[in-house]
Amino acid sequence: MSPPRLYLLSLLLLLFLTASLAASASRLGPARGVTRTHTPHKGQDHLDVMGHRQPKSPKVAVVEDMAFWNERMQAELRTQLEKTEIVSQAKNIIFFLGDGTSISTLTAARYLKGLRTGNFEHEVMAYEKFPYSTLIKTYSADKMVTDSAASATAYLSGVKGNQQTIGVDVNVQLADCDAMNIPQFHTHSILRNFQ
C-alpha cells in the first residue's frame, strides 16, 4: 500500500475511533464520581462578554485523590512482587504482533472499551496483563513508516531491510533481482532455531 493511501487510511480510522468515542461518551453520560451541577444553556455567555456572569458551580468532590492513587499503585506493586519468576525453558512462544498498531491506536482502543464497559480511563486491556511484553521502534532501513514485509524480516531475523523487501538485508533494493539472488544478502530467521 502506498504511503499516501496508508496515511489516508490511518486518518480515516482515527476519525472513526474519535466519532465512536464521542458517541459512546454522549450515551454514557458523566464519568463515575462526577456530578454535573451546572448545565450550560443555549447562547450562554461563558466568557462573560455580555456582562451576564453566571454563578460559579460548586466544586466537584474528587474521588481519585492522592490516597486513591497511592493505594492503587501499592496494590499493583504487591501483585508484581508476589509473582514468581519464570526460569524454565518455554515450550511455546506466542508472538503477538499488532501490525500497524501504534501507541495512539492502543490508547484509543482502551478509551473506547472503557466507555463501553463503564471503567472509563481505568480500563485494562488483555495484552496489558501478559507476563512479558515489549515495545519496539518499527522503521525500515529506507523509510520512517515500514511495511509488513520489511517489519517481518526485522522481527524474525533481527536485521532491518528496505521497504517492500522480505528476507533480505539493506543491500537488496526493491525489484533488484540480481542482488536478491546473492546468498550473503539473505537473512536467517530465528525459526531455524526451533526446528
Short mmCIF file of N, CA and C in Angstrom, two decimals:
data_model
loop_
_atom_site.label_atom_id
_atom_site.label_comp_id
_atom_site.label_asym_id
_atom_site.label_seq_id
_atom_site.Cartn_x
_atom_site.Cartn_y
_atom_site.Cartn_z
N MET A 1 0.85 -1.18 0.00
CA MET A 1 0.00 0.00 0.00
C MET A 1 0.90 1.23 0.00
N SER A 2 0.59 2.20 -0.82
CA SER A 2 1.42 3.39 -0.93
C SER A 2 1.28 4.26 0.32
N PRO A 3 2.34 5.01 0.68
CA PRO A 3 2.29 5.84 1.89
C PRO A 3 1.12 6.82 1.93
N PRO A 4 0.76 7.52 0.81
CA PRO A 4 -0.40 8.42 0.90
C PRO A 4 -1.69 7.68 1.21
N ARG A 5 -1.85 6.49 0.60
CA ARG A 5 -3.07 5.71 0.88
C ARG A 5 -3.06 5.21 2.32
N LEU A 6 -1.90 4.79 2.81
CA LEU A 6 -1.78 4.33 4.19
C LEU A 6 -2.07 5.46 5.16
N TYR A 7 -1.55 6.66 4.85
CA TYR A 7 -1.81 7.83 5.69
C TYR A 7 -3.31 8.14 5.71
N LEU A 8 -3.95 8.11 4.53
CA LEU A 8 -5.38 8.40 4.45
C LEU A 8 -6.18 7.37 5.22
N LEU A 9 -5.81 6.09 5.09
CA LEU A 9 -6.49 5.03 5.82
C LEU A 9 -6.34 5.21 7.32
N SER A 10 -5.14 5.58 7.78
CA SER A 10 -4.91 5.82 9.20
C SER A 10 -5.73 7.00 9.69
N LEU A 11 -5.80 8.04 8.88
CA LEU A 11 -6.58 9.23 9.25
C LEU A 11 -8.06 8.89 9.35
N LEU A 12 -8.57 8.10 8.40
CA LEU A 12 -9.98 7.70 8.45
C LEU A 12 -10.27 6.84 9.68
N LEU A 13 -9.35 5.93 10.02
CA LEU A 13 -9.51 5.10 11.20
C LEU A 13 -9.53 5.95 12.46
N LEU A 14 -8.64 6.93 12.54
CA LEU A 14 -8.61 7.83 13.68
C LEU A 14 -9.89 8.62 13.80
N LEU A 15 -10.40 9.13 12.67
CA LEU A 15 -11.67 9.87 12.69
C LEU A 15 -12.82 8.97 13.13
N PHE A 16 -12.84 7.72 12.65
CA PHE A 16 -13.88 6.78 13.04
C PHE A 16 -13.82 6.51 14.54
N LEU A 17 -12.61 6.26 15.08
CA LEU A 17 -12.47 5.99 16.50
C LEU A 17 -12.88 7.20 17.34
N THR A 18 -12.52 8.39 16.88
CA THR A 18 -12.90 9.62 17.59
C THR A 18 -14.41 9.77 17.62
N ALA A 19 -15.06 9.53 16.46
CA ALA A 19 -16.52 9.64 16.40
C ALA A 19 -17.17 8.59 17.28
N SER A 20 -16.61 7.37 17.29
CA SER A 20 -17.16 6.31 18.15
C SER A 20 -17.03 6.66 19.62
N LEU A 21 -15.87 7.21 20.00
CA LEU A 21 -15.67 7.61 21.39
C LEU A 21 -16.65 8.71 21.79
N ALA A 22 -16.82 9.68 20.92
CA ALA A 22 -17.74 10.78 21.22
C ALA A 22 -19.16 10.28 21.34
N ALA A 23 -19.56 9.38 20.44
CA ALA A 23 -20.92 8.84 20.51
C ALA A 23 -21.12 8.02 21.78
N SER A 24 -20.12 7.21 22.12
CA SER A 24 -20.22 6.41 23.34
C SER A 24 -20.27 7.29 24.58
N ALA A 25 -19.46 8.34 24.60
CA ALA A 25 -19.42 9.23 25.76
C ALA A 25 -20.76 9.94 25.94
N SER A 26 -21.37 10.35 24.84
CA SER A 26 -22.64 11.05 24.96
C SER A 26 -23.75 10.12 25.44
N ARG A 27 -23.68 8.82 25.09
CA ARG A 27 -24.68 7.86 25.56
C ARG A 27 -24.48 7.52 27.03
N LEU A 28 -23.22 7.50 27.48
CA LEU A 28 -22.92 7.07 28.84
C LEU A 28 -23.11 8.17 29.88
N GLY A 29 -23.03 9.41 29.49
CA GLY A 29 -23.20 10.50 30.45
C GLY A 29 -21.90 10.79 31.17
N PRO A 30 -22.00 11.48 32.32
CA PRO A 30 -20.79 11.90 33.03
C PRO A 30 -20.03 10.72 33.61
N ALA A 31 -18.74 10.95 33.85
CA ALA A 31 -17.86 9.91 34.42
C ALA A 31 -18.27 9.58 35.84
N ARG A 32 -17.83 8.41 36.32
CA ARG A 32 -18.13 7.98 37.68
C ARG A 32 -17.62 9.00 38.68
N GLY A 33 -18.40 9.24 39.71
CA GLY A 33 -17.97 10.11 40.79
C GLY A 33 -18.09 11.58 40.46
N VAL A 34 -18.49 11.91 39.24
CA VAL A 34 -18.62 13.31 38.85
C VAL A 34 -20.09 13.63 38.71
N THR A 35 -20.53 14.65 39.41
CA THR A 35 -21.92 15.08 39.29
C THR A 35 -21.96 16.41 38.58
N ARG A 36 -22.85 16.53 37.64
CA ARG A 36 -22.99 17.78 36.90
C ARG A 36 -23.93 18.68 37.68
N THR A 37 -23.46 19.82 38.10
CA THR A 37 -24.28 20.73 38.88
C THR A 37 -24.71 21.95 38.08
N HIS A 38 -24.13 22.14 36.91
CA HIS A 38 -24.44 23.31 36.13
C HIS A 38 -24.48 22.92 34.66
N THR A 39 -25.63 23.07 34.04
CA THR A 39 -25.76 22.74 32.64
C THR A 39 -25.79 24.01 31.82
N PRO A 40 -24.89 24.17 30.85
CA PRO A 40 -24.92 25.37 30.04
C PRO A 40 -26.19 25.43 29.20
N HIS A 41 -26.69 26.61 29.02
CA HIS A 41 -27.89 26.80 28.22
C HIS A 41 -27.50 27.37 26.87
N LYS A 42 -28.39 27.18 25.91
CA LYS A 42 -28.13 27.68 24.57
C LYS A 42 -27.90 29.18 24.62
N GLY A 43 -26.80 29.61 24.00
CA GLY A 43 -26.49 31.02 23.96
C GLY A 43 -25.84 31.55 25.22
N GLN A 44 -25.48 30.69 26.15
CA GLN A 44 -24.87 31.14 27.40
C GLN A 44 -23.54 31.82 27.13
N ASP A 45 -23.27 32.89 27.82
CA ASP A 45 -22.06 33.68 27.64
C ASP A 45 -21.00 33.20 28.63
N HIS A 46 -20.26 32.14 28.28
CA HIS A 46 -19.32 31.54 29.23
C HIS A 46 -18.09 32.40 29.49
N LEU A 47 -17.81 33.37 28.63
CA LEU A 47 -16.67 34.26 28.86
C LEU A 47 -17.10 35.59 29.47
N ASP A 48 -18.37 35.75 29.76
CA ASP A 48 -18.93 36.96 30.36
C ASP A 48 -18.68 38.19 29.49
N VAL A 49 -18.75 37.99 28.17
CA VAL A 49 -18.56 39.11 27.26
C VAL A 49 -19.72 40.10 27.38
N MET A 50 -20.92 39.59 27.60
CA MET A 50 -22.11 40.43 27.67
C MET A 50 -22.38 40.97 29.07
N GLY A 51 -21.56 40.59 30.05
CA GLY A 51 -21.75 41.08 31.41
C GLY A 51 -22.82 40.32 32.19
N HIS A 52 -23.19 39.15 31.74
CA HIS A 52 -24.19 38.34 32.44
C HIS A 52 -23.50 37.17 33.12
N ARG A 53 -22.70 37.44 34.11
CA ARG A 53 -21.91 36.40 34.77
C ARG A 53 -22.84 35.37 35.43
N GLN A 54 -22.55 34.11 35.14
CA GLN A 54 -23.30 33.02 35.74
C GLN A 54 -22.68 32.69 37.10
N PRO A 55 -23.48 32.24 38.05
CA PRO A 55 -22.89 31.83 39.34
C PRO A 55 -21.95 30.65 39.14
N LYS A 56 -20.86 30.64 39.91
CA LYS A 56 -19.88 29.56 39.79
C LYS A 56 -20.49 28.25 40.28
N SER A 57 -20.10 27.18 39.62
CA SER A 57 -20.54 25.85 40.02
C SER A 57 -19.81 25.45 41.29
N PRO A 58 -20.49 24.73 42.18
CA PRO A 58 -19.77 24.24 43.36
C PRO A 58 -18.70 23.24 42.93
N LYS A 59 -17.63 23.16 43.71
CA LYS A 59 -16.54 22.24 43.38
C LYS A 59 -17.03 20.80 43.45
N VAL A 60 -16.53 19.98 42.51
CA VAL A 60 -16.90 18.58 42.45
C VAL A 60 -15.97 17.79 43.36
N ALA A 61 -16.53 16.89 44.15
CA ALA A 61 -15.71 16.06 45.03
C ALA A 61 -14.84 15.14 44.18
N VAL A 62 -13.55 15.09 44.48
CA VAL A 62 -12.61 14.27 43.73
C VAL A 62 -12.52 12.90 44.37
N VAL A 63 -12.75 11.89 43.57
CA VAL A 63 -12.68 10.51 44.07
C VAL A 63 -11.26 9.98 43.97
N GLU A 64 -10.54 10.41 42.95
CA GLU A 64 -9.20 9.88 42.69
C GLU A 64 -8.14 10.81 43.26
N ASP A 65 -8.13 10.95 44.56
CA ASP A 65 -7.14 11.83 45.21
C ASP A 65 -5.82 11.09 45.40
N MET A 66 -4.88 11.70 46.10
CA MET A 66 -3.56 11.11 46.28
C MET A 66 -3.64 9.75 47.00
N ALA A 67 -4.50 9.65 47.99
CA ALA A 67 -4.62 8.38 48.72
C ALA A 67 -5.10 7.26 47.79
N PHE A 68 -6.05 7.59 46.91
CA PHE A 68 -6.56 6.60 45.95
C PHE A 68 -5.43 6.05 45.10
N TRP A 69 -4.61 6.96 44.50
CA TRP A 69 -3.53 6.52 43.62
C TRP A 69 -2.42 5.80 44.37
N ASN A 70 -2.09 6.26 45.57
CA ASN A 70 -1.06 5.57 46.36
C ASN A 70 -1.50 4.15 46.68
N GLU A 71 -2.76 3.99 47.08
CA GLU A 71 -3.28 2.66 47.40
C GLU A 71 -3.29 1.77 46.16
N ARG A 72 -3.71 2.34 45.05
CA ARG A 72 -3.78 1.56 43.81
C ARG A 72 -2.39 1.10 43.35
N MET A 73 -1.41 1.99 43.40
CA MET A 73 -0.07 1.62 42.97
C MET A 73 0.60 0.65 43.94
N GLN A 74 0.32 0.78 45.24
CA GLN A 74 0.87 -0.18 46.20
C GLN A 74 0.29 -1.57 45.94
N ALA A 75 -1.00 -1.63 45.60
CA ALA A 75 -1.63 -2.92 45.29
C ALA A 75 -1.00 -3.52 44.03
N GLU A 76 -0.74 -2.70 43.02
CA GLU A 76 -0.10 -3.18 41.79
C GLU A 76 1.32 -3.66 42.08
N LEU A 77 2.04 -2.92 42.90
CA LEU A 77 3.40 -3.31 43.26
C LEU A 77 3.40 -4.63 44.01
N ARG A 78 2.47 -4.81 44.96
CA ARG A 78 2.37 -6.09 45.69
C ARG A 78 2.09 -7.24 44.73
N THR A 79 1.18 -7.02 43.78
CA THR A 79 0.85 -8.06 42.80
C THR A 79 2.08 -8.45 41.99
N GLN A 80 2.85 -7.46 41.55
CA GLN A 80 4.04 -7.75 40.75
C GLN A 80 5.11 -8.47 41.57
N LEU A 81 5.29 -8.07 42.84
CA LEU A 81 6.31 -8.69 43.69
C LEU A 81 5.94 -10.10 44.10
N GLU A 82 4.65 -10.43 44.13
CA GLU A 82 4.21 -11.76 44.51
C GLU A 82 4.38 -12.78 43.38
N LYS A 83 4.57 -12.30 42.17
CA LYS A 83 4.74 -13.21 41.04
C LYS A 83 6.08 -13.93 41.16
N THR A 84 6.07 -15.19 40.80
CA THR A 84 7.31 -15.95 40.80
C THR A 84 7.94 -15.85 39.41
N GLU A 85 9.23 -15.69 39.38
CA GLU A 85 9.94 -15.56 38.11
C GLU A 85 9.88 -16.86 37.35
N ILE A 86 9.66 -16.76 36.06
CA ILE A 86 9.63 -17.94 35.20
C ILE A 86 11.06 -18.22 34.75
N VAL A 87 11.62 -19.33 35.23
CA VAL A 87 13.01 -19.64 34.91
C VAL A 87 13.16 -20.87 34.02
N SER A 88 12.08 -21.61 33.80
CA SER A 88 12.18 -22.80 32.95
C SER A 88 12.13 -22.39 31.48
N GLN A 89 12.59 -23.30 30.62
CA GLN A 89 12.59 -23.02 29.19
C GLN A 89 11.17 -23.06 28.67
N ALA A 90 10.84 -22.11 27.82
CA ALA A 90 9.49 -22.04 27.26
C ALA A 90 9.25 -23.19 26.30
N LYS A 91 8.08 -23.80 26.41
CA LYS A 91 7.69 -24.86 25.49
C LYS A 91 7.22 -24.27 24.16
N ASN A 92 6.46 -23.18 24.28
CA ASN A 92 5.92 -22.49 23.11
C ASN A 92 6.04 -20.99 23.33
N ILE A 93 6.06 -20.27 22.23
CA ILE A 93 6.07 -18.81 22.28
C ILE A 93 4.93 -18.32 21.42
N ILE A 94 4.14 -17.42 21.96
CA ILE A 94 3.11 -16.76 21.16
C ILE A 94 3.64 -15.39 20.80
N PHE A 95 3.84 -15.18 19.53
CA PHE A 95 4.37 -13.91 19.03
C PHE A 95 3.19 -13.06 18.62
N PHE A 96 2.75 -12.20 19.51
CA PHE A 96 1.57 -11.37 19.30
C PHE A 96 2.03 -10.06 18.68
N LEU A 97 1.73 -9.87 17.41
CA LEU A 97 2.22 -8.71 16.68
C LEU A 97 1.05 -7.92 16.12
N GLY A 98 0.85 -6.72 16.65
CA GLY A 98 -0.22 -5.85 16.15
C GLY A 98 0.31 -5.04 14.99
N ASP A 99 0.34 -5.62 13.81
CA ASP A 99 0.92 -4.95 12.64
C ASP A 99 0.13 -3.68 12.34
N GLY A 100 0.83 -2.56 12.30
CA GLY A 100 0.19 -1.27 12.03
C GLY A 100 -0.41 -0.62 13.25
N THR A 101 -0.22 -1.23 14.41
CA THR A 101 -0.80 -0.69 15.64
C THR A 101 0.21 0.20 16.34
N SER A 102 -0.18 1.43 16.59
CA SER A 102 0.70 2.37 17.28
C SER A 102 0.20 2.57 18.71
N ILE A 103 0.97 3.29 19.51
CA ILE A 103 0.57 3.58 20.88
C ILE A 103 -0.76 4.34 20.89
N SER A 104 -0.93 5.28 19.96
CA SER A 104 -2.17 6.05 19.93
C SER A 104 -3.37 5.17 19.57
N THR A 105 -3.16 4.17 18.73
CA THR A 105 -4.24 3.24 18.39
C THR A 105 -4.63 2.42 19.61
N LEU A 106 -3.64 1.96 20.37
CA LEU A 106 -3.92 1.19 21.59
C LEU A 106 -4.64 2.05 22.62
N THR A 107 -4.24 3.31 22.74
CA THR A 107 -4.90 4.22 23.68
C THR A 107 -6.34 4.46 23.27
N ALA A 108 -6.59 4.68 21.98
CA ALA A 108 -7.96 4.88 21.50
C ALA A 108 -8.81 3.64 21.76
N ALA A 109 -8.24 2.45 21.56
CA ALA A 109 -8.97 1.21 21.81
C ALA A 109 -9.30 1.08 23.30
N ARG A 110 -8.35 1.43 24.17
CA ARG A 110 -8.58 1.36 25.61
C ARG A 110 -9.70 2.32 26.02
N TYR A 111 -9.67 3.54 25.48
CA TYR A 111 -10.71 4.52 25.80
C TYR A 111 -12.08 4.03 25.34
N LEU A 112 -12.15 3.50 24.13
CA LEU A 112 -13.42 3.02 23.61
C LEU A 112 -13.95 1.86 24.46
N LYS A 113 -13.09 0.91 24.78
CA LYS A 113 -13.51 -0.21 25.62
C LYS A 113 -13.94 0.28 27.00
N GLY A 114 -13.18 1.24 27.55
CA GLY A 114 -13.54 1.80 28.86
C GLY A 114 -14.88 2.50 28.85
N LEU A 115 -15.19 3.19 27.77
CA LEU A 115 -16.50 3.83 27.66
C LEU A 115 -17.62 2.80 27.59
N ARG A 116 -17.35 1.71 26.89
CA ARG A 116 -18.38 0.67 26.74
C ARG A 116 -18.59 -0.15 28.01
N THR A 117 -17.52 -0.36 28.78
CA THR A 117 -17.63 -1.17 30.00
C THR A 117 -17.97 -0.35 31.24
N GLY A 118 -17.78 0.97 31.14
CA GLY A 118 -18.01 1.82 32.31
C GLY A 118 -16.77 2.00 33.17
N ASN A 119 -15.65 1.39 32.77
CA ASN A 119 -14.40 1.55 33.51
C ASN A 119 -13.65 2.81 33.11
N PHE A 120 -14.07 3.42 32.03
CA PHE A 120 -13.50 4.65 31.51
C PHE A 120 -11.98 4.54 31.41
N GLU A 121 -11.24 5.53 31.92
CA GLU A 121 -9.77 5.52 31.75
C GLU A 121 -9.08 4.45 32.59
N HIS A 122 -9.82 3.77 33.45
CA HIS A 122 -9.23 2.72 34.28
C HIS A 122 -9.26 1.36 33.59
N GLU A 123 -9.76 1.30 32.38
CA GLU A 123 -9.85 0.04 31.65
C GLU A 123 -8.46 -0.56 31.46
N VAL A 124 -8.37 -1.87 31.55
CA VAL A 124 -7.12 -2.59 31.32
C VAL A 124 -7.37 -3.56 30.17
N MET A 125 -6.53 -3.48 29.16
CA MET A 125 -6.66 -4.36 28.00
C MET A 125 -6.01 -5.70 28.30
N ALA A 126 -6.43 -6.74 27.59
CA ALA A 126 -5.91 -8.09 27.83
C ALA A 126 -4.40 -8.16 27.64
N TYR A 127 -3.86 -7.51 26.63
CA TYR A 127 -2.42 -7.57 26.37
C TYR A 127 -1.62 -6.91 27.48
N GLU A 128 -2.23 -6.02 28.25
CA GLU A 128 -1.52 -5.37 29.35
C GLU A 128 -1.33 -6.31 30.54
N LYS A 129 -2.00 -7.45 30.51
CA LYS A 129 -1.87 -8.44 31.59
C LYS A 129 -0.87 -9.55 31.24
N PHE A 130 -0.30 -9.50 30.04
CA PHE A 130 0.69 -10.51 29.67
C PHE A 130 1.87 -10.44 30.64
N PRO A 131 2.45 -11.60 31.01
CA PRO A 131 3.57 -11.57 31.95
C PRO A 131 4.81 -10.87 31.38
N TYR A 132 5.03 -10.98 30.09
CA TYR A 132 6.18 -10.32 29.46
C TYR A 132 5.72 -9.66 28.18
N SER A 133 6.15 -8.45 27.96
CA SER A 133 5.86 -7.77 26.71
C SER A 133 6.91 -6.69 26.50
N THR A 134 6.94 -6.14 25.30
CA THR A 134 7.91 -5.10 24.99
C THR A 134 7.35 -4.18 23.92
N LEU A 135 7.97 -3.04 23.79
CA LEU A 135 7.67 -2.11 22.71
C LEU A 135 8.94 -1.92 21.90
N ILE A 136 8.78 -1.80 20.60
CA ILE A 136 9.95 -1.59 19.75
C ILE A 136 9.66 -0.47 18.75
N LYS A 137 10.73 0.08 18.21
CA LYS A 137 10.59 1.07 17.14
C LYS A 137 10.56 0.32 15.82
N THR A 138 9.57 0.60 15.02
CA THR A 138 9.47 -0.09 13.74
C THR A 138 9.67 0.91 12.61
N TYR A 139 10.79 0.79 11.96
CA TYR A 139 11.07 1.56 10.75
C TYR A 139 11.99 0.70 9.90
N SER A 140 11.85 0.83 8.61
CA SER A 140 12.73 0.05 7.73
C SER A 140 14.02 0.82 7.49
N ALA A 141 14.95 0.22 6.78
CA ALA A 141 16.24 0.86 6.55
C ALA A 141 16.13 2.12 5.71
N ASP A 142 15.09 2.20 4.88
CA ASP A 142 14.99 3.36 3.98
C ASP A 142 13.71 4.18 4.15
N LYS A 143 12.84 3.82 5.08
CA LYS A 143 11.60 4.57 5.29
C LYS A 143 11.31 4.71 6.78
N MET A 144 10.63 5.80 7.13
CA MET A 144 10.28 6.03 8.53
C MET A 144 9.12 5.12 8.95
N VAL A 145 8.13 4.97 8.08
CA VAL A 145 6.99 4.09 8.36
C VAL A 145 7.18 2.85 7.50
N THR A 146 7.28 1.71 8.15
CA THR A 146 7.61 0.48 7.42
C THR A 146 6.37 -0.25 6.95
N ASP A 147 6.58 -1.20 6.06
CA ASP A 147 5.50 -2.07 5.61
C ASP A 147 5.67 -3.43 6.28
N SER A 148 4.72 -4.31 6.06
CA SER A 148 4.72 -5.61 6.75
C SER A 148 5.89 -6.49 6.33
N ALA A 149 6.31 -6.42 5.09
CA ALA A 149 7.41 -7.28 4.62
C ALA A 149 8.71 -6.94 5.33
N ALA A 150 9.07 -5.66 5.33
CA ALA A 150 10.33 -5.25 5.98
C ALA A 150 10.26 -5.45 7.49
N SER A 151 9.10 -5.20 8.09
CA SER A 151 9.00 -5.38 9.54
C SER A 151 9.05 -6.86 9.91
N ALA A 152 8.45 -7.73 9.11
CA ALA A 152 8.52 -9.17 9.40
C ALA A 152 9.96 -9.66 9.33
N THR A 153 10.72 -9.16 8.37
CA THR A 153 12.14 -9.51 8.27
C THR A 153 12.88 -9.10 9.54
N ALA A 154 12.62 -7.88 10.01
CA ALA A 154 13.29 -7.39 11.22
C ALA A 154 12.88 -8.21 12.44
N TYR A 155 11.58 -8.50 12.58
CA TYR A 155 11.12 -9.28 13.74
C TYR A 155 11.72 -10.67 13.77
N LEU A 156 11.76 -11.31 12.61
CA LEU A 156 12.17 -12.72 12.57
C LEU A 156 13.66 -12.94 12.40
N SER A 157 14.41 -11.91 11.98
CA SER A 157 15.84 -12.12 11.78
C SER A 157 16.71 -11.15 12.57
N GLY A 158 16.11 -10.05 13.04
CA GLY A 158 16.88 -9.06 13.75
C GLY A 158 17.64 -8.12 12.84
N VAL A 159 17.35 -8.18 11.54
CA VAL A 159 18.04 -7.37 10.54
C VAL A 159 17.02 -6.50 9.80
N LYS A 160 17.30 -5.19 9.75
CA LYS A 160 16.41 -4.30 9.01
C LYS A 160 16.72 -4.37 7.53
N GLY A 161 15.65 -4.31 6.73
CA GLY A 161 15.80 -4.30 5.28
C GLY A 161 15.09 -3.09 4.71
N ASN A 162 15.09 -2.99 3.39
CA ASN A 162 14.42 -1.89 2.71
C ASN A 162 12.93 -2.15 2.57
N GLN A 163 12.19 -1.08 2.35
CA GLN A 163 10.74 -1.16 2.18
C GLN A 163 10.39 -2.13 1.06
N GLN A 164 9.36 -2.93 1.28
CA GLN A 164 8.81 -3.90 0.33
C GLN A 164 9.78 -5.02 -0.05
N THR A 165 10.74 -5.29 0.81
CA THR A 165 11.61 -6.46 0.61
C THR A 165 11.44 -7.36 1.82
N ILE A 166 11.60 -8.66 1.60
CA ILE A 166 11.42 -9.60 2.70
C ILE A 166 12.53 -10.66 2.66
N GLY A 167 13.09 -10.94 3.82
CA GLY A 167 14.10 -11.99 3.93
C GLY A 167 15.47 -11.61 3.41
N VAL A 168 15.70 -10.31 3.15
CA VAL A 168 17.00 -9.85 2.66
C VAL A 168 17.40 -8.60 3.43
N ASP A 169 18.71 -8.30 3.43
CA ASP A 169 19.18 -7.13 4.18
C ASP A 169 19.15 -5.86 3.32
N VAL A 170 19.79 -4.80 3.81
CA VAL A 170 19.74 -3.49 3.18
C VAL A 170 20.41 -3.43 1.81
N ASN A 171 21.21 -4.44 1.47
CA ASN A 171 21.90 -4.46 0.18
C ASN A 171 20.96 -4.74 -0.99
N VAL A 172 19.74 -5.19 -0.70
CA VAL A 172 18.79 -5.51 -1.76
C VAL A 172 17.72 -4.42 -1.84
N GLN A 173 17.64 -3.76 -2.99
CA GLN A 173 16.61 -2.76 -3.24
C GLN A 173 15.39 -3.45 -3.87
N LEU A 174 14.26 -2.80 -3.80
CA LEU A 174 13.04 -3.33 -4.40
C LEU A 174 13.26 -3.61 -5.90
N ALA A 175 12.87 -4.79 -6.34
CA ALA A 175 12.94 -5.24 -7.74
C ALA A 175 14.38 -5.45 -8.24
N ASP A 176 15.35 -5.54 -7.34
CA ASP A 176 16.74 -5.82 -7.74
C ASP A 176 16.95 -7.33 -7.66
N CYS A 177 16.58 -8.01 -8.74
CA CYS A 177 16.61 -9.47 -8.75
C CYS A 177 18.04 -10.03 -8.66
N ASP A 178 18.99 -9.32 -9.23
CA ASP A 178 20.38 -9.81 -9.16
C ASP A 178 20.87 -9.83 -7.71
N ALA A 179 20.66 -8.75 -6.99
CA ALA A 179 21.09 -8.69 -5.59
C ALA A 179 20.29 -9.67 -4.73
N MET A 180 19.02 -9.86 -5.07
CA MET A 180 18.17 -10.77 -4.29
C MET A 180 18.68 -12.20 -4.33
N ASN A 181 19.37 -12.57 -5.38
CA ASN A 181 19.84 -13.94 -5.54
C ASN A 181 21.21 -14.18 -4.91
N ILE A 182 21.81 -13.20 -4.29
CA ILE A 182 23.10 -13.37 -3.64
C ILE A 182 22.87 -13.88 -2.21
N PRO A 183 23.31 -15.09 -1.88
CA PRO A 183 23.03 -15.69 -0.57
C PRO A 183 23.53 -14.87 0.62
N GLN A 184 24.61 -14.12 0.46
CA GLN A 184 25.13 -13.33 1.59
C GLN A 184 24.15 -12.23 2.03
N PHE A 185 23.22 -11.86 1.16
CA PHE A 185 22.25 -10.82 1.49
C PHE A 185 20.97 -11.39 2.12
N HIS A 186 20.86 -12.73 2.16
CA HIS A 186 19.67 -13.36 2.75
C HIS A 186 19.78 -13.33 4.27
N THR A 187 18.67 -13.07 4.93
CA THR A 187 18.65 -13.09 6.41
C THR A 187 18.23 -14.48 6.87
N HIS A 188 18.55 -14.80 8.11
CA HIS A 188 18.20 -16.11 8.65
C HIS A 188 17.19 -15.92 9.79
N SER A 189 16.09 -16.58 9.65
CA SER A 189 15.00 -16.45 10.61
C SER A 189 15.33 -17.16 11.92
N ILE A 190 14.85 -16.59 13.01
CA ILE A 190 15.01 -17.25 14.31
C ILE A 190 14.26 -18.57 14.36
N LEU A 191 13.31 -18.76 13.44
CA LEU A 191 12.54 -20.00 13.42
C LEU A 191 13.43 -21.21 13.13
N ARG A 192 14.60 -20.99 12.52
CA ARG A 192 15.56 -22.08 12.29
C ARG A 192 15.97 -22.73 13.61
N ASN A 193 16.03 -21.94 14.66
CA ASN A 193 16.48 -22.44 15.97
C ASN A 193 15.43 -23.32 16.65
N PHE A 194 14.21 -23.31 16.15
CA PHE A 194 13.12 -24.01 16.83
C PHE A 194 12.66 -25.24 16.06
N GLN A 195 13.42 -25.69 15.10
CA GLN A 195 13.01 -26.86 14.33
C GLN A 195 13.76 -28.08 14.76
#
